[in-house]
XYZ file of C-alpha atoms in Angstrom:
495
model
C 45.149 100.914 87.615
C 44.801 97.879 86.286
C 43.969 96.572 82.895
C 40.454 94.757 82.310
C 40.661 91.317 81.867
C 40.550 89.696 78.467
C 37.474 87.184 79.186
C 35.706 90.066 79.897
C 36.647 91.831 76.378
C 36.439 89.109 74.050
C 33.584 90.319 73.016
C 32.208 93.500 72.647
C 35.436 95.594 71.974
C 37.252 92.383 70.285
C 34.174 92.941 67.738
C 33.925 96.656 67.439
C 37.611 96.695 67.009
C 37.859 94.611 64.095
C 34.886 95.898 62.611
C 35.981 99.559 63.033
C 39.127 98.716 61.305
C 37.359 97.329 58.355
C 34.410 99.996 58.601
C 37.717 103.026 58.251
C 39.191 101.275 55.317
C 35.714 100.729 53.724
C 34.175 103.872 54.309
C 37.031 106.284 54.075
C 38.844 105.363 50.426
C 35.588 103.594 48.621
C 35.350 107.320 46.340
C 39.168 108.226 46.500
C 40.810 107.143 42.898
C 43.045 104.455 43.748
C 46.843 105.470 43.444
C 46.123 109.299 43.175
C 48.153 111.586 45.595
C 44.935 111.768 48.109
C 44.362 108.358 48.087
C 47.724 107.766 49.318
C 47.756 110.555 51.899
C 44.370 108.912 53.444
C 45.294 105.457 52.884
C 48.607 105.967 55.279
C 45.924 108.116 57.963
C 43.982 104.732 57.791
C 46.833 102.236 58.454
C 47.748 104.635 61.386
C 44.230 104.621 62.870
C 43.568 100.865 62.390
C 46.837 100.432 63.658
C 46.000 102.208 66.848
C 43.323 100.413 67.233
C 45.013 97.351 66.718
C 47.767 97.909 69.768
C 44.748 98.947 72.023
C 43.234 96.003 71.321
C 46.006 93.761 72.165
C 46.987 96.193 75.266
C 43.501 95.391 76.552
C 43.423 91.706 75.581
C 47.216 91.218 77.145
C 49.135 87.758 77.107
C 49.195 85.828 74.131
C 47.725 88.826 72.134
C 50.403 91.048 72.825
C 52.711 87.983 71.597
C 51.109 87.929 68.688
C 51.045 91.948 68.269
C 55.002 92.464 68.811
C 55.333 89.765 66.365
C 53.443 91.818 63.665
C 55.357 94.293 64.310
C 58.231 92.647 63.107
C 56.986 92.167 59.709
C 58.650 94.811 58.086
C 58.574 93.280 54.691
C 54.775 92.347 55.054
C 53.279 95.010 56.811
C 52.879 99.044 55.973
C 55.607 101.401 58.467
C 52.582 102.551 59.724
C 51.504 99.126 61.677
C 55.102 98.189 62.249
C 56.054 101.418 64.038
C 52.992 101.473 66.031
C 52.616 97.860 67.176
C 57.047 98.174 68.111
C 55.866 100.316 71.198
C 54.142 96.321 72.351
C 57.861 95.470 73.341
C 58.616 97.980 75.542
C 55.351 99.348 76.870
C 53.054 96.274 77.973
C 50.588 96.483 80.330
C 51.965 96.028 84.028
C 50.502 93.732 86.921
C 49.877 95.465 90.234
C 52.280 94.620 93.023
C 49.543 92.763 94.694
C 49.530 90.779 91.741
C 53.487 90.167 91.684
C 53.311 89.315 95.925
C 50.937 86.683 95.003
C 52.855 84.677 92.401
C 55.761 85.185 94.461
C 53.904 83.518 97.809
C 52.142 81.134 95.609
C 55.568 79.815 93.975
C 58.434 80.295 96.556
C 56.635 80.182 99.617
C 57.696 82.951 101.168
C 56.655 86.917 101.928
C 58.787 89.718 99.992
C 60.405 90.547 102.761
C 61.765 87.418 103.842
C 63.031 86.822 100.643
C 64.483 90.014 99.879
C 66.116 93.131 101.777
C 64.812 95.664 99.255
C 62.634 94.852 96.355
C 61.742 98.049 93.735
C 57.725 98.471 93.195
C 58.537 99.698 89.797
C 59.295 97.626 87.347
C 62.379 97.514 85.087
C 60.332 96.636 81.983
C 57.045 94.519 81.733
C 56.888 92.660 78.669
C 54.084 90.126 77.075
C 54.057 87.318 79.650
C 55.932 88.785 82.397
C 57.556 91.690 84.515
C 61.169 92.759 85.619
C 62.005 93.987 89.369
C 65.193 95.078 90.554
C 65.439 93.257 93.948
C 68.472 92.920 96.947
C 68.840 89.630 98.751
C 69.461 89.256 102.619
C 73.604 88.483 101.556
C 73.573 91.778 99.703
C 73.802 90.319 95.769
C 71.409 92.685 93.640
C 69.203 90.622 91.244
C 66.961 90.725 88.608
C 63.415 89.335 89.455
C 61.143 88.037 86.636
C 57.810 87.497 87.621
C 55.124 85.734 84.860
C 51.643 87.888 84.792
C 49.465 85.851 86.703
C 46.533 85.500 84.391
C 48.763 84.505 81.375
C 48.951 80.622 82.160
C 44.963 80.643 82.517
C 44.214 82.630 79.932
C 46.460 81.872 76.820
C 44.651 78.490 75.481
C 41.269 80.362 75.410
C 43.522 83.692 73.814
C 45.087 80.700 70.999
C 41.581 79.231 70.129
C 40.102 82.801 69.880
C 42.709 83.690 67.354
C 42.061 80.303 65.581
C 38.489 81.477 65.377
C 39.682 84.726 63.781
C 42.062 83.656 61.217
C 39.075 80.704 59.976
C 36.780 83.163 59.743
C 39.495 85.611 57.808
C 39.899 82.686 55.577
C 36.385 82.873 54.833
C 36.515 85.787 53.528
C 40.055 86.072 51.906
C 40.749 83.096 50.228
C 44.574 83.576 48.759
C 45.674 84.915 52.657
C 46.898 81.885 54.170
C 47.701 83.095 58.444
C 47.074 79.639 60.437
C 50.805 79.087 60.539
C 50.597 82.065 63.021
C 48.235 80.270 65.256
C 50.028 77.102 64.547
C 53.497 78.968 66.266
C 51.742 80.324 69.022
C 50.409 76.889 70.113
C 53.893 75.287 70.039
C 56.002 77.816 71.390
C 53.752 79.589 74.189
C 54.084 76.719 76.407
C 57.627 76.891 76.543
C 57.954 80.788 76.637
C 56.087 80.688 79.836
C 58.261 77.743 81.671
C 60.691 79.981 82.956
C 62.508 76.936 83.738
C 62.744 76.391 80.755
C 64.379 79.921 79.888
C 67.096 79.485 82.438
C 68.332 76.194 81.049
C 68.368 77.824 77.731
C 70.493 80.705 79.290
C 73.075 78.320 80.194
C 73.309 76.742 76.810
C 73.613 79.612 75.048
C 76.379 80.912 77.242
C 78.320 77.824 77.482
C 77.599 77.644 73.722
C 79.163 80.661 72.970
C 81.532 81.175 76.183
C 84.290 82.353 73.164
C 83.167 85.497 72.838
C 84.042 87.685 75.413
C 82.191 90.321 74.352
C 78.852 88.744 75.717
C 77.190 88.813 78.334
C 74.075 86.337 79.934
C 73.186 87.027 83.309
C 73.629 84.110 85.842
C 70.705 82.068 86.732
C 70.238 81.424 90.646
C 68.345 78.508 90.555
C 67.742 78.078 94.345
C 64.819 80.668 94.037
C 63.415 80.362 90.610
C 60.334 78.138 89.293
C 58.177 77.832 86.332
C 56.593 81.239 87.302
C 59.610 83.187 89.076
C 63.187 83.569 87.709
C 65.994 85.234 89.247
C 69.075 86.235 87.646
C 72.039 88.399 88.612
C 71.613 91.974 87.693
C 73.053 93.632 85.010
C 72.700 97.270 83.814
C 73.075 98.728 79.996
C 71.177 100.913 77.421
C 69.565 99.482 75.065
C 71.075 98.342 71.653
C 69.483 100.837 69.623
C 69.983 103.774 71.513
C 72.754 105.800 69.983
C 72.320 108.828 72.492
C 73.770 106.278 75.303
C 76.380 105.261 73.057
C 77.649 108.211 72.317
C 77.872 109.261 76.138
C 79.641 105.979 76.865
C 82.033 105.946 73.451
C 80.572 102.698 72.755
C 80.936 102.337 69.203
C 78.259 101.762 66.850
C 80.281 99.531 64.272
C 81.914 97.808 67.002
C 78.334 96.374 68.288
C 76.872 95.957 65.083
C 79.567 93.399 64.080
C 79.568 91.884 67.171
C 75.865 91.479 67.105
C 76.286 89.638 63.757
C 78.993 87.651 64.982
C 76.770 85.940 67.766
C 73.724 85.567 65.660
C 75.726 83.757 62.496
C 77.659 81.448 65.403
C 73.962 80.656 66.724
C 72.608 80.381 63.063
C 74.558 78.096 61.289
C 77.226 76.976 63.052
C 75.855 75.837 66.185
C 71.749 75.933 65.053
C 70.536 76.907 68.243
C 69.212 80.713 67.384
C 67.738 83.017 69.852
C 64.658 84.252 68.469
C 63.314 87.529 70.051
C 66.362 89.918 69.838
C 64.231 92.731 69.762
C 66.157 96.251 71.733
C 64.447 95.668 75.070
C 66.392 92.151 75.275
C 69.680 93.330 73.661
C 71.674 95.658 76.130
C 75.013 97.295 75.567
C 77.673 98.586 78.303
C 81.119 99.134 79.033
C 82.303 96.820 81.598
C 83.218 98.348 84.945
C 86.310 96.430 85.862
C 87.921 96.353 81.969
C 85.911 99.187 80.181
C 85.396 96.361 77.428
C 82.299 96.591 75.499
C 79.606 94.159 75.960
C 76.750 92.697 74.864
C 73.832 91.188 77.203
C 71.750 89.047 75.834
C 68.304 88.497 78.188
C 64.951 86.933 77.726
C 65.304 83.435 76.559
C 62.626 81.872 76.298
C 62.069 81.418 72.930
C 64.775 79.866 70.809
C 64.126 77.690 67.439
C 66.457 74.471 67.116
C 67.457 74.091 63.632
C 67.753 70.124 62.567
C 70.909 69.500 60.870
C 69.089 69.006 56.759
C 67.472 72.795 57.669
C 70.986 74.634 58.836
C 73.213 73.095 55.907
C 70.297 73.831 53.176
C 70.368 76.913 54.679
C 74.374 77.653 54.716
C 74.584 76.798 51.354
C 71.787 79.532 50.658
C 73.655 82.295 52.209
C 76.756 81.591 50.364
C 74.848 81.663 47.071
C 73.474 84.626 47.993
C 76.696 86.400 49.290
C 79.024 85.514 46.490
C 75.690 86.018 43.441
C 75.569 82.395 41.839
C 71.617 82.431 41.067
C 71.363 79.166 40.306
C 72.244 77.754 43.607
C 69.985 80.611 44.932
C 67.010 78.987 42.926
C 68.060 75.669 44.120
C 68.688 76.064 48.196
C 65.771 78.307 48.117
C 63.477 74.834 46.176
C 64.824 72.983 48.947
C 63.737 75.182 51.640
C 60.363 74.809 50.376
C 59.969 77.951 48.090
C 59.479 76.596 45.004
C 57.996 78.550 42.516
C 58.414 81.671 44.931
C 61.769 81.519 45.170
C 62.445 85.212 43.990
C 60.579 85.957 46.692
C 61.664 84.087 49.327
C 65.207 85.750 48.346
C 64.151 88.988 48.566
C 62.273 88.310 51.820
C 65.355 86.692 53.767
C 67.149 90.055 52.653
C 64.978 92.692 52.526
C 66.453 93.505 49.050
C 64.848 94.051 45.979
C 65.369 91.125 43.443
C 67.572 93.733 41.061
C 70.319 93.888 44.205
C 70.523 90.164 44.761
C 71.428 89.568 41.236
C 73.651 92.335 41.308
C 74.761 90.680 44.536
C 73.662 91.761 48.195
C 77.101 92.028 49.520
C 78.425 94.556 46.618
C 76.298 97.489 47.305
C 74.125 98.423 51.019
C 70.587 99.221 50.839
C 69.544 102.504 49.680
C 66.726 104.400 51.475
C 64.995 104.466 47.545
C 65.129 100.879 47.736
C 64.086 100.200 51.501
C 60.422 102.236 50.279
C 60.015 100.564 46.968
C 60.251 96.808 48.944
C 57.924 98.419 51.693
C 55.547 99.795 48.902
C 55.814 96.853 47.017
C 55.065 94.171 49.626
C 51.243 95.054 49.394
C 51.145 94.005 46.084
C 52.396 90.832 47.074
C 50.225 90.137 50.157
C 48.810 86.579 48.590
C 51.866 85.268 47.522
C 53.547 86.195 50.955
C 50.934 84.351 52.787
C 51.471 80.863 50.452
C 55.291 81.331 50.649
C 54.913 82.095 55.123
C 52.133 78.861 54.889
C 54.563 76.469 52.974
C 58.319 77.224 54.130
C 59.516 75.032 57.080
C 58.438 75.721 60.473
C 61.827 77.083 61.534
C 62.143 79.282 58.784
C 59.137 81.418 60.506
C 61.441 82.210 63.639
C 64.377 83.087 61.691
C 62.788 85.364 59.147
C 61.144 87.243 62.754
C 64.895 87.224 64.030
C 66.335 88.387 60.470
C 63.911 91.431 60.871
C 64.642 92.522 64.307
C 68.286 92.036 63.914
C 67.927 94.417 60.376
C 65.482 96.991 62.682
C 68.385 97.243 64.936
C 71.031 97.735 62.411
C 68.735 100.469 60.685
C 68.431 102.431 63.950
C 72.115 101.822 64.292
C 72.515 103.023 60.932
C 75.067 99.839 59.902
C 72.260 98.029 57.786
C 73.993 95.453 55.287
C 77.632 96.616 55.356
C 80.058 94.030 53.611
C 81.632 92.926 57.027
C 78.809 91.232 57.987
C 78.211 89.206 55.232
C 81.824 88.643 55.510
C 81.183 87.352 58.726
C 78.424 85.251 57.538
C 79.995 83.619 54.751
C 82.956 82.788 57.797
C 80.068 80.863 60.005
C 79.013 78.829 56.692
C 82.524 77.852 55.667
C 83.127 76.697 59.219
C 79.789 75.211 59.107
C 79.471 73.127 56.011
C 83.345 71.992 56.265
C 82.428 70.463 59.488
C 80.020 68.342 58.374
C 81.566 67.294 55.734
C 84.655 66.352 57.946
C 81.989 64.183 60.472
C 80.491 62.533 57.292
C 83.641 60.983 56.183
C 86.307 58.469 57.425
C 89.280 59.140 55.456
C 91.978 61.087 57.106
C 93.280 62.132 53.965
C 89.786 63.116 52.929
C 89.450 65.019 56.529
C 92.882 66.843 56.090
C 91.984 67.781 52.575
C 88.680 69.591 53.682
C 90.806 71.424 56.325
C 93.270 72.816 54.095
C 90.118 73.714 51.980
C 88.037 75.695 54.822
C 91.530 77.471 55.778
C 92.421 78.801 52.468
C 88.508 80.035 52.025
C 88.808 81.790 54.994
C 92.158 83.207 54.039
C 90.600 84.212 51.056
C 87.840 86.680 52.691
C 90.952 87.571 54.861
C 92.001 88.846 52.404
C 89.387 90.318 50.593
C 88.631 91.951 53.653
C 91.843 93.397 53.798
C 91.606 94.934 50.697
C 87.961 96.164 51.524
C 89.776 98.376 54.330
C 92.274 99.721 52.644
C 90.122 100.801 49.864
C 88.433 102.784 52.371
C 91.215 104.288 53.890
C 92.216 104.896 50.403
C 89.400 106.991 49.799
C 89.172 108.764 52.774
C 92.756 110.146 52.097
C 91.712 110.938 48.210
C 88.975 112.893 50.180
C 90.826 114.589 52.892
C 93.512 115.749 50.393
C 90.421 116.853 48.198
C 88.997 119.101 50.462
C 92.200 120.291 51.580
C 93.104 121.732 48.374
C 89.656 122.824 47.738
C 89.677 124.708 51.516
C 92.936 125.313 52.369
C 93.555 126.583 55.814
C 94.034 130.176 56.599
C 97.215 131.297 57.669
């Protein structure tokens, strides 16, 4: 059946949801003692409930709400576990449009009945997401393909859906002061329009394949422009579990390390070397598989229609942060941070692009991974912080907002992968920056000398985390002979 239109909930049950949600909080902790045991048990039974309430309310309200919804869920380092974990179920379990529906956009776009277009085309969809639906389809010359098909109401709907939410967050202003959420509205205006030119997404597919065409570990699915249009895309089909799902890994001896690095590989590549970062690389659009003709693990990247364009001042600043970061010099932290628009916050702003406490990135973030102690004290903590969160989010650069949402789905799949913050990957990183910032620095002179001096400088950095690298490994092999001999003595076999 399908789901009521939006116009028609705006509302009544846009109304009684919010109010409910503040009614709960009001209501149910107002004689609790704040911080005791109880309060704490009924505080996380709230967040669950208004949560709930929350995801049925942008189920109901579909589009540009469920947009906004998934990307609340992503807030890890804002939000309580209990709105994050409910409001991740948005990317995988949006509401679907009736086939009638998907004929009619078809027709309207292409021209053309189903069944002249196609030999078989599946009812069920592969996945419906916030703006659209997936069908597995075969055309007439017997190529299987991938049919993405935009909700039909979304294009109508989503300026009334953007000035509702304006509404909303002016009238949350009201009556919150410090909290500071327009720059939510203010990214939903700019990049809706271009998340639902599909058009748009298939010219972005191409760039980011040709862009990173090295790697032959990944995957984009071909783009057959002959029958796709602002409202219809077709791709070539391709089939692999999702990036988080260890079960399927384990069946196809895909290994977990293997991905994770080569997950970090692409995104540092699109990051800072080549600024052109996909920007919704949540599990649903990251598949894994072992390719049938080489049995060589792959990555498939899908869904792009959202990626953030860094401009050259943004990326460099930005290098040069991660470097600081990765190698501990705090005063370069303060300073890249300052000129990324943190100022005062910058403490914060570290610990944000992290997710580590401010104690591990002066220690240094690549010397120890995250604890689970320290993933709940950040999560606990953030609440605390709520104001000054919402002045940092209002004040940082535009593209800063899209990369923080990318750092967090990237670290959500590395925690369900359970490879979260291992020292390869900031090995990796640092790589990309070197690469990056030597680069520039070659294009920004016109000495040779000068050019071949910078070159000899970027190789023997790189050598240099070779190295270090090397001697990373065989530390760990190290140890895991010190404890195989250990338990050997300690258990020795029966004879």
């Amino acid at each position: 059946m399908d789901q009521p239109c939006s116009c028609c909930l705006w509302e009544l049950p846009l109304q009684q949801q919010t109010a409910a949600i503040s009614y709960d909080y009001f209501t149910s902790l107002r004689s609790i003692p704040y911080g005791s045991e109880e309060y704490l048990q009924l505080r996380s039974k709230v967040h669950l409930r208004s949560a709930r309430r929350l995801c049925e309310l942008c189920c109901a309200n579909r589009g540009t709400f469920i947009k906004v919804g998934q990307h609340l869920g992503a807030l890890d380092y804002l939000l309580p576990e209990e709105y994050t974990s409910t409001l991740k179920v948005l990317h995988s379990q949006a509401p679907q449009s009736s086939m009638q529906e998907v004929r009619q956009v078809i027709r309207e776009d292409l021209g053309k009945e189903l069944h002249d277009l196609f030999l078989s085309f599946d009812d069920t969809p592969l996945g419906a997401a916030s703006l659209a639906q997936v069908h597995k389809a075969v055309l007439h010359d017997g190529r299987t393909v991938a049919v993405k098909v935009q909700h039909p109401k979304v294009q109508a709907q989503s300026s009334k859906d953007i000035l509702l939410m304006e509404v909303l967050v002016l009238a949350v202003k009201q009556l919150f002061p410090e909290f500071e959420f327009m720059w939510l509205v203010d990214e939903a205006k700019k990049n809706l329009p271009l998340e639902l030119d599909f058009l748009n997404e298939g010219r972005n597919a191409e760039k980011v394949a040709q862009m990173l065409q090295h790697f032959d570990f990944l995957k984009v699915p071909r783009i057959y422009w002959e029958l796709s249009t602002k409202r219809v895309l077709l791709m070539e089909f391709v089939e692999g579990g999702q990036v988080n799902d260890r079960d399927y890994m384990e069946r196809n001896k895909i290994d977990v390390n293997e991905i994770s690095r080569h997950l970090g590989k692409m995104y540092s590549e699109m990051i800072f070397v080549n600024g052109f970062v996909h920007c919704d690389p949540h599990p649903g659009n990251v598949l894994v598989r072992k390719h049938p003709g080489t049995g060589k693990v792959e990555i498939i990247l899908l869904d792009h229609g959202l990626y953030q364009v860094l401009t050259e001042a943004f990326r460099l600043d930005y290098c040069h942060l991660w470097q600081s970061l990765i190698w501990t010099d705090m005063e370069k932290v303060k300073m890249y941070s300052q000129c990324l628009g943190a100022g005062e916050l910058y403490p914060l702003f570290a610990c944000m692009l992290t997710a580590r406490s401010w104690v591990s990135v002066n220690r240094g973030i690549s010397h120890a991974p995250v604890t689970a102690a320290e993933d709940s004290e950040i999560r606990n903590n953030a609440a605390n912080y709520l104001p000054q969160i919402s002045q940092l989010l209002n004040h940082i650069p535009r593209q800063m907002l899209l990369i923080l949402k990318t750092n967090d789905l990237l670290r959500s799949i590395e925690a369900s992968l359970g490879t979260r913050a291992s020292a390869s990957s900031f090995l990796n990183m640092s790589r990309c920056c070197i690469r990056a910032l030597a680069e520039h620095k070659k294009k920004t002179t016109g000495s040779f000398f000068r050019r071949t001096q910078i070159s000899f400088s970027e190789a023997f950095s790189l050598w240099q985390i070779t190295i270090y690298e090397l001697i990373l490994r065989v530390k760990g092999l190290r140890l895991t002979s010190w404890v195989s001999t250990l338990l050997c003595w300690l258990f020795p076999a029966p004879h």
